[in-house]
């Protein structure tokens, strides 16, 4: 099993930045795709950004140019740097691995 522990959520003003981190532990040898999803109130969960072991990235159109995903393979962490935050970015953000393992979710609130 893989355990994902998230940190970095919080409250930030529009235009500000936050960095979300996810630390993975357990049986990590088979992990390929890691990334972030989010779910806003009344909305379905959506992909934010993912990165494969090979370094390929995928971003939602709504966050391109503002968010950056990175992975530190030595530390077994995945990070989401969020810049130029907008109120519509407000959501619970979930770390995910291979669409199989999920973190507990961390709240990101962007005030106007």
N, CA and C of each residue as an Amber inpcrd file, in Angstrom:
protein
   336
   0.8280000  -1.1810000   0.0000000   0.0000000   0.0000000   0.0000000
   0.8760000   1.2510000   0.0000000   0.3330000   2.3290000  -0.5440000
   0.9980000   3.6150000  -0.5830000   0.2240000   4.5870000   0.2850000
   0.9470000   5.3260000   1.0910000   0.3530000   6.3670000   1.9050000
   0.7840000   7.7280000   1.3860000  -0.1550000   8.6420000   1.2870000
   0.1020000   9.9860000   0.7930000  -0.2700000  10.9840000   1.8750000
   0.6710000  11.8150000   2.2430000   0.4650000  12.8160000   3.2820000
   0.6730000  14.1880000   2.6790000  -0.3540000  15.0210000   2.7590000
  -0.3480000  16.3290000   2.1360000  -0.0910000  17.4230000   3.1610000
   0.4380000  18.5190000   2.6750000   0.6380000  19.6950000   3.5010000
   0.6630000  20.9230000   2.6090000   0.4530000  22.0710000   3.2070000
   0.5960000  23.3280000   2.4900000  -0.6830000  24.0690000   2.1820000
  -1.8210000  23.4680000   2.4410000  -3.0720000  24.1570000   2.1860000
  -3.2820000  25.2970000   3.1560000  -4.2140000  26.1540000   2.8180000
  -4.5070000  27.2740000   3.6890000  -5.2890000  28.3480000   2.9880000
  -5.2820000  29.5090000   3.5930000  -5.9990000  30.6760000   3.0940000
  -5.0100000  31.6630000   2.5080000  -5.3210000  32.1540000   1.3250000
  -4.4530000  33.1090000   0.6600000  -5.3120000  34.0980000  -0.1120000
  -4.8140000  35.2980000  -0.2670000  -5.5250000  36.3070000  -1.0360000
  -5.3290000  36.0920000  -2.5270000  -6.3020000  36.5400000  -3.2980000
  -6.1900000  36.4560000  -4.7510000  -4.8950000  37.1090000  -5.2160000
  -4.2400000  36.4420000  -6.1560000  -2.9610000  36.9130000  -6.6470000
  -1.7730000  36.3520000  -5.8970000  -2.0320000  35.7190000  -4.7780000
  -0.9680000  35.1590000  -3.9800000  -0.5710000  33.7730000  -4.4320000
   0.2730000  33.1490000  -3.6250000   0.8310000  31.8440000  -3.9680000
   0.7390000  30.8900000  -2.7960000   0.6550000  29.6270000  -3.1250000
   0.7340000  28.5460000  -2.1580000   1.5210000  27.4070000  -2.7750000
   2.1510000  26.6330000  -1.9240000   2.8480000  25.4400000  -2.3710000
   2.3030000  24.2430000  -1.6180000   1.7420000  23.3040000  -2.3480000
   1.2470000  22.0700000  -1.7750000   2.3010000  20.9830000  -1.9390000
   2.4810000  20.1990000  -0.8940000   3.4320000  19.1070000  -0.9360000
   2.7420000  17.8130000  -0.5580000   3.1940000  16.7390000  -1.1560000
   2.6570000  15.4200000  -0.8920000   3.8270000  14.4640000  -0.7300000
   3.8950000  13.8310000   0.4160000   4.9440000  12.8630000   0.6930000
   4.3780000  11.4590000   0.5850000   5.0190000  10.6440000  -0.2150000
   4.5770000   9.2800000  -0.4390000   5.4520000   8.3080000   0.3350000
   4.8170000   7.3140000   0.8960000   5.5390000   6.2720000   1.6030000
   4.8570000   4.9350000   1.3540000   5.5580000   3.8750000   1.6730000
   5.0270000   2.5480000   1.4450000   5.7020000   1.8770000   0.2680000
   4.9160000   1.1340000  -0.5010000   5.4360000   0.4270000  -1.6610000
   5.4120000   1.3470000  -2.8670000   6.5330000   2.0180000  -3.1020000
   6.6080000   3.0740000  -4.0950000   7.2010000   2.6340000  -5.4230000
   7.6530000   1.4070000  -5.5010000   8.4330000   0.9880000  -6.6660000
   7.6450000   1.0110000  -7.9550000   6.3500000   0.8450000  -7.8910000
   5.5360000   0.7400000  -9.0950000   4.8180000   2.0370000  -9.4700000
   4.9810000   3.0810000  -8.6820000   4.2790000   4.3300000  -8.9640000
   4.7560000   4.9530000 -10.2680000   3.8230000   5.4060000 -11.0630000
   4.1460000   6.0760000 -12.3140000   3.6060000   7.4990000 -12.3150000
   2.2940000   7.6180000 -12.3410000   1.6690000   8.9350000 -12.4190000
   1.3410000   9.4370000 -11.0160000   1.8190000  10.6100000 -10.6940000
   1.4520000  11.2770000  -9.4640000   0.9800000  12.6800000  -9.7980000
   0.0880000  13.1840000  -8.9840000  -0.3920000  14.5200000  -9.2590000
  -1.4560000  14.9780000  -8.2980000  -2.1970000  15.9610000  -8.7600000
  -3.1600000  16.6570000  -7.9280000  -4.5010000  16.7770000  -8.6200000
  -5.5480000  16.5930000  -7.8500000  -6.9140000  16.8240000  -8.2620000
  -7.5380000  17.7930000  -7.2760000  -8.6470000  18.3790000  -7.6660000
  -9.3400000  19.2700000  -6.7460000 -10.8340000  19.1420000  -6.9270000
 -11.5500000  19.4810000  -5.8780000 -12.9990000  19.4530000  -5.9080000
 -13.5250000  20.6790000  -5.1880000 -14.2170000  21.5170000  -5.9250000
 -14.8420000  22.7010000  -5.3700000 -16.2600000  22.3710000  -4.9300000
 -16.8110000  23.1670000  -4.0250000 -18.1810000  22.9150000  -3.5810000
 -19.1520000  22.8800000  -4.7470000 -19.9640000  21.8350000  -4.8010000
 -20.9480000  21.6940000  -5.8510000 -20.3950000  21.2910000  -7.2000000
 -19.1130000  20.9970000  -7.2690000 -18.4810000  20.6180000  -8.5230000
 -17.9000000  19.2110000  -8.4220000 -17.6990000  18.5940000  -9.5720000
 -17.0590000  17.2910000  -9.5910000 -15.5510000  17.4420000  -9.4780000
 -14.9100000  16.3950000  -9.0270000 -13.4600000  16.4120000  -8.9080000
 -12.8160000  16.4930000 -10.2880000 -11.8020000  17.3140000 -10.4140000
 -11.1450000  17.5130000 -11.6900000  -9.6370000  17.4060000 -11.5440000
  -9.0100000  17.0160000 -12.6270000  -7.5580000  16.9570000 -12.6710000
  -6.9840000  18.3620000 -12.6520000  -5.9410000  18.5450000 -11.8670000
  -5.2100000  19.8090000 -11.8400000  -3.8960000  19.6680000 -12.5920000
  -3.0820000  18.7280000 -12.1700000  -1.7850000  18.5240000 -12.7940000
  -1.2650000  17.1480000 -12.4290000  -0.6080000  16.5050000 -13.3790000
   0.0250000  15.2220000 -13.1180000   1.4130000  15.1930000 -13.7370000
   2.2280000  14.2950000 -13.2270000   3.5550000  14.0700000 -13.7820000
   3.8680000  12.5840000 -13.7070000   4.3890000  12.0510000 -14.8000000
   4.8020000  10.6610000 -14.8300000   6.2360000  10.5290000 -14.3570000
   6.6330000   9.2880000 -14.1080000   8.0080000   9.0230000 -13.7260000
   8.9830000   9.5110000 -14.7910000   8.5630000   9.4420000 -16.0500000
   9.4040000   9.9070000 -17.1320000   9.4680000  11.4050000 -17.2890000
   8.6780000  12.1440000 -16.5190000   8.7330000  13.5890000 -16.5560000
   7.6600000  14.2610000 -17.3840000   6.7920000  13.4970000 -18.0030000
   5.7070000  14.0920000 -18.7720000   4.6850000  14.7210000 -17.8370000
   4.2150000  15.9020000 -18.1920000   3.2530000  16.6240000 -17.3700000
   1.9600000  16.8460000 -18.1170000   0.9050000  17.0000000 -17.3520000
  -0.4020000  17.3040000 -17.8890000  -1.0800000  18.2860000 -16.9450000
  -1.5810000  19.3820000 -17.5000000  -2.2230000  20.4150000 -16.7090000
  -3.6240000  20.6800000 -17.2160000  -4.5030000  20.9880000 -16.2860000
  -5.7980000  21.5050000 -16.6780000  -5.6120000  22.8540000 -17.3600000
  -6.4330000  23.1240000 -18.3580000  -6.3150000  24.3900000 -19.0720000
  -6.4550000  25.5830000 -18.1340000  -7.2560000  25.4340000 -17.1070000
  -7.5260000  26.5410000 -16.2070000  -6.3280000  26.9380000 -15.3550000
  -5.3270000  26.0710000 -15.2530000  -4.1790000  26.3650000 -14.3950000
  -2.8830000  26.5060000 -15.1710000  -2.9040000  26.2680000 -16.4580000
  -1.6880000  26.3760000 -17.2550000  -1.1070000  27.7810000 -17.1640000
   0.1930000  27.8380000 -16.9620000   0.8660000  29.1130000 -16.8210000
   0.8730000  29.6500000 -15.4160000   0.0920000  29.0630000 -14.5220000
   0.0270000  29.5170000 -13.1380000   0.5250000  28.4780000 -12.1590000
   0.2430000  27.2120000 -12.4350000   0.6250000  26.1260000 -11.5420000
   1.7680000  25.3380000 -12.1530000   2.6270000  24.8190000 -11.3050000
   3.7350000  23.9870000 -11.7400000   3.8400000  22.7680000 -10.8390000
   3.8610000  21.5990000 -11.4440000   4.0260000  20.3720000 -10.6910000
   5.4740000  19.9060000 -10.7990000   5.9820000  19.3620000  -9.7230000
   7.3350000  18.8320000  -9.7200000   7.3970000  17.6170000  -8.8060000
   8.3800000  16.7790000  -9.0410000   8.5910000  15.5900000  -8.2210000
  10.0450000  15.5160000  -7.8060000  10.2430000  15.1880000  -6.5510000
  11.5690000  14.9530000  -6.0100000  11.6570000  13.4600000  -5.7370000
  12.3310000  12.7490000  -6.6130000  12.3500000  11.3010000  -6.5220000
  13.1720000  10.8200000  -5.3350000  14.1660000  11.5860000  -4.9320000
  14.9620000  11.2060000  -3.7780000  14.1550000  11.2940000  -2.4960000
  13.2930000  12.2950000  -2.4090000  12.4770000  12.4940000  -1.2190000
  11.0970000  11.8610000  -1.3290000  10.7720000  11.3360000  -2.5090000
   9.4570000  10.7420000  -2.7420000   8.3340000  11.7370000  -2.4510000
   8.4830000  12.9090000  -3.0010000   7.4800000  13.9410000  -2.8240000
   7.0420000  14.4950000  -4.1750000   5.8410000  15.0130000  -4.1960000
   5.3320000  15.7320000  -5.3500000   4.7970000  17.0690000  -4.8580000
   5.1130000  18.1100000  -5.5790000   4.7990000  19.4620000  -5.1570000
   3.9810000  20.1700000  -6.2220000   3.0550000  20.9750000  -5.7750000
   2.2860000  21.8240000  -6.6740000   2.5030000  23.2660000  -6.2540000
   3.2320000  24.0000000  -7.0720000   3.4370000  25.4200000  -6.8470000
   2.3030000  26.1680000  -7.5390000   1.5390000  26.9070000  -6.7690000
   0.3760000  27.6120000  -7.2840000   0.6210000  29.1110000  -7.1600000
   0.6830000  29.7700000  -8.2930000   0.8850000  31.2120000  -8.3400000
  -0.3300000  31.8870000  -8.9500000  -0.4130000  33.1890000  -8.7410000
  -1.5110000  33.9850000  -9.2890000  -2.8600000  33.3460000  -8.9920000
  -3.0540000  32.9830000  -7.7570000  -4.2660000  32.2730000  -7.3720000
  -5.5040000  33.1390000  -7.5500000  -6.5690000  32.4800000  -7.9390000
  -7.8540000  33.1160000  -8.1640000  -8.8890000  32.5270000  -7.2190000
  -9.9450000  33.2710000  -6.9220000 -10.9950000  32.7050000  -6.0690000
 -11.5490000  31.3880000  -6.5980000 -11.6110000  31.2300000  -7.9100000
 -12.1250000  29.9890000  -8.4690000 -11.1990000  28.8020000  -8.2680000
  -9.9960000  29.0400000  -7.7580000  -9.1060000  27.9480000  -7.3870000
  -9.4680000  27.3450000  -6.0390000 -10.3760000  27.9730000  -5.3320000
 -10.7890000  27.4720000  -4.0310000 -11.3750000  26.0770000  -4.1730000
 -10.8260000  25.1370000  -3.4290000 -11.2570000  23.7490000  -3.5200000
 -10.5000000  22.9320000  -2.4900000 -10.9290000  21.7010000  -2.3300000
 -10.1370000  20.7200000  -1.6160000  -9.2180000  20.0570000  -2.6290000
  -7.9390000  20.0730000  -2.3540000  -6.9460000  19.5180000  -3.2580000
  -6.4870000  18.1640000  -2.7450000  -6.4550000  17.1910000  -3.6490000
  -6.0940000  15.8280000  -3.3120000  -4.8430000  15.4050000  -4.0580000
  -3.9180000  14.8360000  -3.3400000  -2.7690000  14.1830000  -3.9500000
  -3.1790000  12.7890000  -4.3820000  -2.7000000  12.3690000  -5.5360000
  -3.0650000  11.0600000  -6.0590000  -1.8640000  10.3810000  -6.6850000
  -1.8500000   9.0710000  -6.6000000  -0.8220000   8.2510000  -7.2240000
  -1.4820000   7.1630000  -8.0410000  -1.2280000   7.1820000  -9.3350000
  -1.7370000   6.1650000 -10.2620000  -3.2510000   6.0110000 -10.2000000
  -3.9400000   7.0640000  -9.8300000  -5.3970000   7.0310000  -9.6800000
  -5.8660000   5.8840000  -8.7990000  -5.0130000   5.4560000  -7.9140000
  -5.3060000   4.3540000  -7.0150000  -5.2010000   4.7720000  -5.5620000
  -4.2000000   5.5470000  -5.2470000  -3.9700000   5.9940000  -3.8910000
  -4.2480000   7.4820000  -3.7950000  -4.8800000   7.8620000  -2.7140000
  -5.3160000   9.2420000  -2.5390000  -4.9630000   9.7590000  -1.1640000
  -4.6010000  11.0230000  -1.1210000  -4.4080000  11.6840000   0.1470000
  -5.7350000  12.0680000   0.7650000  -5.6640000  12.6420000   1.9440000
  -6.8720000  12.9860000   2.6830000  -7.5250000  14.2680000   2.1870000
  -6.8160000  15.0370000   1.4020000  -7.3080000  16.3060000   0.9140000
  -6.8910000  17.4490000   1.8070000  -6.5730000  18.5630000   1.1970000
  -6.2070000  19.7610000   1.9410000  -6.9540000  20.9500000   1.3460000
  -7.4910000  21.7660000   2.2160000  -8.3180000  22.8840000   1.7870000
  -7.4590000  24.0510000   1.3230000  -7.7760000  24.5590000   0.1530000
  -7.1790000  25.7890000  -0.3630000  -8.3010000  26.7970000  -0.5550000
  -8.1880000  27.9110000   0.1110000  -9.1920000  28.9570000   0.0160000
  -8.5270000  30.2390000  -0.4570000  -9.0360000  30.7850000  -1.5370000
  -8.5030000  32.0140000  -2.1140000  -9.5520000  33.0980000  -1.9500000
  -9.2280000  34.1040000  -1.1990000 -10.1570000  35.1940000  -0.9410000
  -9.9900000  36.2930000  -1.9790000 -11.0720000  36.9880000  -2.2610000
 -11.0570000  38.0630000  -3.2350000 -10.6630000  39.3760000  -2.6090000
